[in-house]
Amino acid sequence: MLGLGTMGRGIAGVVAAAGEDVRAYDPNVDAAPAGVRLSSSLAEAVDEAELVFEAVTEDVDAKRAILGQLTGEAIVATNTSSLPLEPLSEVVPDPERFLAAHFFNPADLVPGVEVAAGPRTSAETLERTFAFLRHLGKEPIQVKAVPGFIANRLQLVLFLEALACVEEGLAEPEEIDAVVRKTFGFRLGAFGPLAIADMAGLDVYAAILDSLRSAYGERFALPEKLRDLIAEGRLGTKSGAGLRRYPEEELRAMLSRRDETYRRLLAASE
Ligand code: NAD
């Protein structure tokens, strides 16, 4: 593990908890999480490693400096949240054994890990990384290597709108967070925004967008994709298809899973 800050500590802890031998290097840290051996040099930490996780400061030069010192046969996985992978891939010992494995904080609790191939990542590297993440009890999800991947692109749009609500004086930060937690954020624990839109009805979303566009301008304009789906009669679960198709059996199972999950979430939040 290279870097033992917020994320490095979490990731190293998860790997150690899975019974693996973990060594870590961070010149600014003098205590390691349980089960993790702190090394006094980078060479000592990565010597014999099969997999090197990098979670140093989110700065391309800092990451290039440390990745450029690596040698050996290990797979190298960066935890970058937003940096392009090309400049990092250029300095590692073998770009075919380099990729991004983007954990979320706290790494021991959040199940999903976004995995993105770099410009030259091999199929074997992807396969081995997926297998290792599953061995850790994680759920790897492959995404394209675009800045912010999927999660931060979505998360940051929500953050910017929430911040705009604060700036416009619509409510206090605590109240805005409460609106999210108690309404649509509550549902996000079980479904993503696309399934939620299908359940609401894409025609309903189109009507809402129409009002928002009048109020806030073109960033709420009806996207072509939505116009096309509605024109095809794909209105969401109520018409059997929206962004996805919903065979009857599958839809019944999905709705009962929804209600069961929401009841569980509600009980847990009380
Ligand atoms: P952090 O600032 O808490 O930790 C970074 C650590 O890297 C520090 O302890 C620092 O001493 C160490 N470091 C710096 N240069 C080093 C070097 N040359 N060798 C070894 N260690 C070095 O940052 P963080 O929040 O843990 O983020 C680390 C990475 O994980 C970043 O790329 C960040 O974007 C990403 N990430 C962060 C979060 C989050 O919620 N904080 C979530 C997902 C991904």
XYZ file of C-alpha atoms and ligand atoms in Angstrom:
314
model
C 0.000 0.000 0.000
C 1.565 3.313 -1.040
C 0.110 6.184 0.983
C -1.562 5.671 4.355
C -3.936 8.600 4.476
C -7.735 8.333 4.659
C -7.986 5.893 1.755
C -4.707 4.025 2.127
C -5.468 3.139 5.739
C -8.920 1.927 4.772
C -7.778 -0.158 1.802
C -4.774 -1.635 3.647
C -7.097 -2.552 6.540
C -9.548 -4.312 4.214
C -6.760 -6.327 2.580
C -5.268 -7.286 5.952
C -8.728 -8.282 7.234
C -9.005 -10.678 4.269
C -5.945 -12.490 5.651
C -3.385 -11.086 3.211
C 0.138 -10.007 4.064
C 0.139 -6.203 3.677
C 3.098 -3.855 3.760
C 2.649 -0.114 3.562
C 4.840 2.890 2.849
C 4.084 6.498 3.764
C 6.971 8.732 4.932
C 4.560 10.984 6.845
C 2.889 8.288 8.915
C 4.278 6.391 11.888
C 1.442 3.997 12.754
C -0.229 1.404 10.549
C -3.752 -0.059 10.800
C -4.183 -3.459 12.478
C -2.468 -6.284 10.619
C -0.499 -3.963 8.307
C 3.326 -3.852 8.398
C 4.809 -0.382 8.021
C 7.914 -0.300 5.796
C 10.678 2.249 6.105
C 11.221 2.475 2.352
C 9.183 2.095 -0.799
C 11.499 -0.701 -2.007
C 10.926 -2.695 1.186
C 7.142 -2.235 0.917
C 6.771 -3.412 -2.662
C 9.480 -6.088 -2.693
C 7.616 -9.430 -3.249
C 4.262 -7.641 -3.752
C 1.751 -9.230 -6.110
C -0.454 -6.164 -6.091
C 0.495 -2.570 -5.297
C -2.308 -0.163 -4.373
C -1.382 3.503 -4.719
C -3.354 6.051 -2.670
C -1.023 9.032 -2.344
C -2.110 12.654 -2.697
C -4.360 13.435 -5.699
C -1.639 15.163 -7.694
C -0.353 13.872 -11.000
C 3.294 14.756 -10.266
C 3.203 13.161 -6.803
C 1.690 9.992 -8.270
C 4.131 9.908 -11.199
C 7.055 10.366 -8.803
C 6.079 7.376 -6.689
C 4.850 5.099 -9.486
C 8.058 5.789 -11.410
C 10.118 4.240 -8.590
C 8.392 0.866 -8.830
C 10.093 -2.211 -10.213
C 8.994 -5.835 -10.392
C 6.057 -7.856 -11.605
C 3.191 -6.612 -9.439
C -0.128 -5.321 -10.717
C -0.281 -1.608 -9.903
C -3.700 -0.139 -9.058
C -4.147 3.593 -8.538
C -6.960 4.917 -6.368
C -7.128 8.242 -8.216
C -10.547 9.902 -8.143
C -10.153 12.136 -11.160
C -6.714 12.107 -12.794
C -6.259 10.804 -16.353
C -4.553 7.400 -16.408
C -2.230 8.052 -19.397
C 0.440 10.067 -17.522
C 0.489 7.472 -14.744
C 0.596 4.542 -17.156
C 3.689 6.072 -18.811
C 5.869 5.703 -15.709
C 4.918 2.288 -14.260
C 7.181 -0.733 -14.963
C 4.580 -2.392 -17.227
C 1.494 -0.475 -18.483
C -0.211 -3.829 -19.187
C -0.221 -4.429 -15.434
C -1.573 -0.976 -14.514
C -5.182 0.101 -13.912
C -7.403 2.134 -11.573
C -9.244 0.560 -8.621
C -11.258 3.393 -7.127
C -12.410 2.599 -3.593
C -14.815 4.806 -1.636
C -14.494 6.160 1.873
C -14.785 4.394 4.289
C -13.129 1.637 2.272
C -13.984 -1.081 4.798
C -17.719 -0.420 4.532
C -18.550 0.829 1.032
C -18.916 -2.275 -1.154
C -18.421 -0.874 -4.670
C -15.039 -0.299 -6.338
C -14.864 1.342 -9.768
C -12.277 -0.430 -11.931
C -10.960 1.272 -15.050
C -8.436 0.011 -17.578
C -5.567 2.300 -18.508
C -4.460 2.763 -22.134
C -2.681 -0.623 -22.229
C -4.132 -2.727 -19.381
C -4.242 -6.428 -20.272
C -7.326 -8.628 -19.927
C -5.395 -10.777 -17.441
C -4.703 -7.752 -15.204
C -8.404 -6.862 -15.191
C -9.390 -10.444 -14.436
C -6.916 -10.838 -11.584
C -7.891 -7.493 -10.056
C -11.597 -8.336 -10.235
C -10.903 -11.702 -8.572
C -8.837 -10.084 -5.823
C -11.450 -7.397 -5.111
C -14.150 -10.085 -4.846
C -11.878 -12.002 -2.491
C -11.854 -8.828 -0.331
C -15.668 -8.926 -0.288
C -15.928 -5.957 -2.659
C -18.136 -5.487 -5.724
C -15.932 -4.327 -8.606
C -17.736 -2.458 -11.395
C -15.884 -1.813 -14.646
C -16.107 1.747 -15.941
C -14.379 3.726 -18.697
C -11.276 5.693 -17.704
C -12.816 9.161 -18.006
C -12.069 11.914 -15.444
C -14.134 11.280 -12.312
C -15.238 7.885 -13.693
C -19.011 7.479 -13.204
C -19.394 8.020 -9.471
C -17.680 11.370 -9.068
C -19.188 12.725 -12.256
C -22.655 12.054 -10.814
C -21.793 12.923 -7.245
C -20.222 16.261 -8.136
C -23.214 17.398 -10.210
C -25.424 16.797 -7.187
C -22.915 18.587 -4.963
C -22.819 21.641 -7.279
C -26.618 21.940 -7.328
C -26.763 21.510 -3.545
C -24.134 24.237 -3.156
C -26.117 26.500 -5.511
C -29.162 25.972 -3.249
C -27.033 27.123 -0.283
C -25.711 30.132 -2.237
C -29.256 31.113 -3.252
C -30.285 30.954 0.406
C -32.994 28.339 -0.214
C -32.230 26.446 2.990
C -29.469 25.781 5.503
C -26.893 23.079 4.528
C -28.338 20.736 7.199
C -31.836 21.155 5.743
C -30.685 20.503 2.178
C -28.850 17.358 3.314
C -31.998 16.285 5.184
C -34.115 16.704 2.037
C -31.689 14.454 0.148
C -31.373 11.845 2.922
C -35.088 11.610 3.596
C -36.385 11.665 0.018
C -34.578 10.570 -3.137
C -31.304 9.819 -1.320
C -33.232 7.287 0.743
C -34.093 5.451 -2.468
C -30.526 5.619 -3.785
C -29.580 3.038 -1.154
C -31.441 0.507 -3.263
C -31.630 1.832 -6.844
C -29.662 4.048 -9.175
C -31.062 7.206 -10.776
C -31.924 5.450 -14.031
C -34.061 2.714 -12.431
C -35.686 5.377 -10.242
C -36.545 7.418 -13.359
C -38.045 4.313 -14.993
C -40.185 3.732 -11.896
C -41.323 7.379 -11.819
C -42.116 7.454 -15.561
C -39.968 9.070 -18.234
C -42.936 11.169 -19.411
C -43.263 12.491 -15.852
C -39.544 13.365 -15.838
C -39.986 15.143 -19.203
C -42.801 17.294 -17.770
C -40.681 18.174 -14.713
C -37.715 19.042 -16.924
C -39.974 21.362 -18.910
C -40.750 23.394 -15.774
C -37.108 23.345 -14.642
C -35.953 24.529 -18.061
C -38.337 27.513 -17.881
C -36.970 28.352 -14.432
C -33.260 27.530 -14.742
C -32.443 27.463 -18.433
C -30.925 25.144 -20.986
C -29.060 22.830 -18.655
C -32.470 21.277 -17.940
C -33.440 20.986 -21.634
C -35.050 17.674 -22.613
C -32.214 15.380 -23.781
C -32.606 13.743 -27.192
C -32.319 10.296 -25.582
C -35.360 10.994 -23.400
C -37.377 12.456 -26.292
C -36.615 9.326 -28.398
C -37.589 6.876 -25.639
C -40.886 8.665 -25.026
C -41.608 8.778 -28.787
C -41.100 4.970 -28.851
C -43.601 4.561 -26.008
C -40.866 3.543 -23.588
C -42.128 5.363 -20.524
C -40.525 3.184 -17.849
C -41.824 0.301 -15.757
C -45.466 1.229 -16.424
C -45.025 0.522 -20.156
C -42.736 -2.499 -19.690
C -39.630 -0.632 -20.886
C -37.833 2.641 -20.367
C -34.083 2.977 -20.164
C -34.222 -0.802 -19.532
C -36.726 -3.483 -20.441
C -38.890 -4.944 -17.665
C -40.323 -8.382 -18.406
C -43.383 -8.879 -16.168
C -41.784 -11.445 -13.855
C -38.674 -9.333 -13.413
C -40.707 -6.206 -12.709
C -42.751 -7.951 -10.010
C -39.564 -9.184 -8.333
C -37.983 -5.749 -8.605
C -40.951 -3.958 -7.037
C -41.165 -6.400 -4.171
C -37.393 -6.083 -3.614
C -37.857 -2.297 -3.652
C -40.539 -2.295 -0.978
C -38.693 -4.822 1.171
C -35.426 -2.853 0.914
C -37.108 0.459 1.716
C -38.775 -1.063 4.785
C -35.399 -2.371 5.965
C -33.720 1.006 5.362
C -36.535 2.735 7.206
C -36.222 0.392 10.180
C -32.432 0.919 10.228
C -32.789 4.717 10.175
C -35.275 4.802 13.079
P -4.758 11.817 2.188
O -4.246 13.190 2.008
O -5.572 11.467 3.384
O -3.551 10.782 2.139
C -2.515 10.833 1.206
C -1.318 10.185 1.847
O -0.317 10.034 0.838
C -0.697 11.039 2.979
O -0.657 10.286 4.192
C 0.710 11.353 2.454
O 1.673 11.352 3.487
C 0.928 10.189 1.490
N 1.965 10.438 0.513
C 2.198 11.552 -0.205
N 3.264 11.371 -1.001
C 3.713 10.102 -0.766
C 4.784 9.324 -1.277
N 5.615 9.813 -2.186
N 4.920 8.056 -0.818
C 4.082 7.537 0.102
N 3.061 8.235 0.629
C 2.886 9.491 0.198
O -5.562 11.496 0.832
P -6.716 10.391 0.611
O -8.035 11.018 0.851
O -6.345 9.135 1.284
O -6.604 10.212 -0.961
C -5.628 9.388 -1.540
C -6.065 9.053 -2.965
O -7.339 8.402 -2.917
C -6.233 10.270 -3.854
O -5.856 9.908 -5.158
C -7.728 10.553 -3.766
O -8.231 11.251 -4.860
C -8.266 9.143 -3.712
N -9.610 8.992 -3.123
C -9.960 9.697 -2.001
C -11.232 9.508 -1.444
C -11.662 10.214 -0.197
O -12.867 10.179 0.121
N -10.774 10.824 0.558
C -12.118 8.599 -2.043
C -11.711 7.875 -3.172
C -10.455 8.096 -3.722
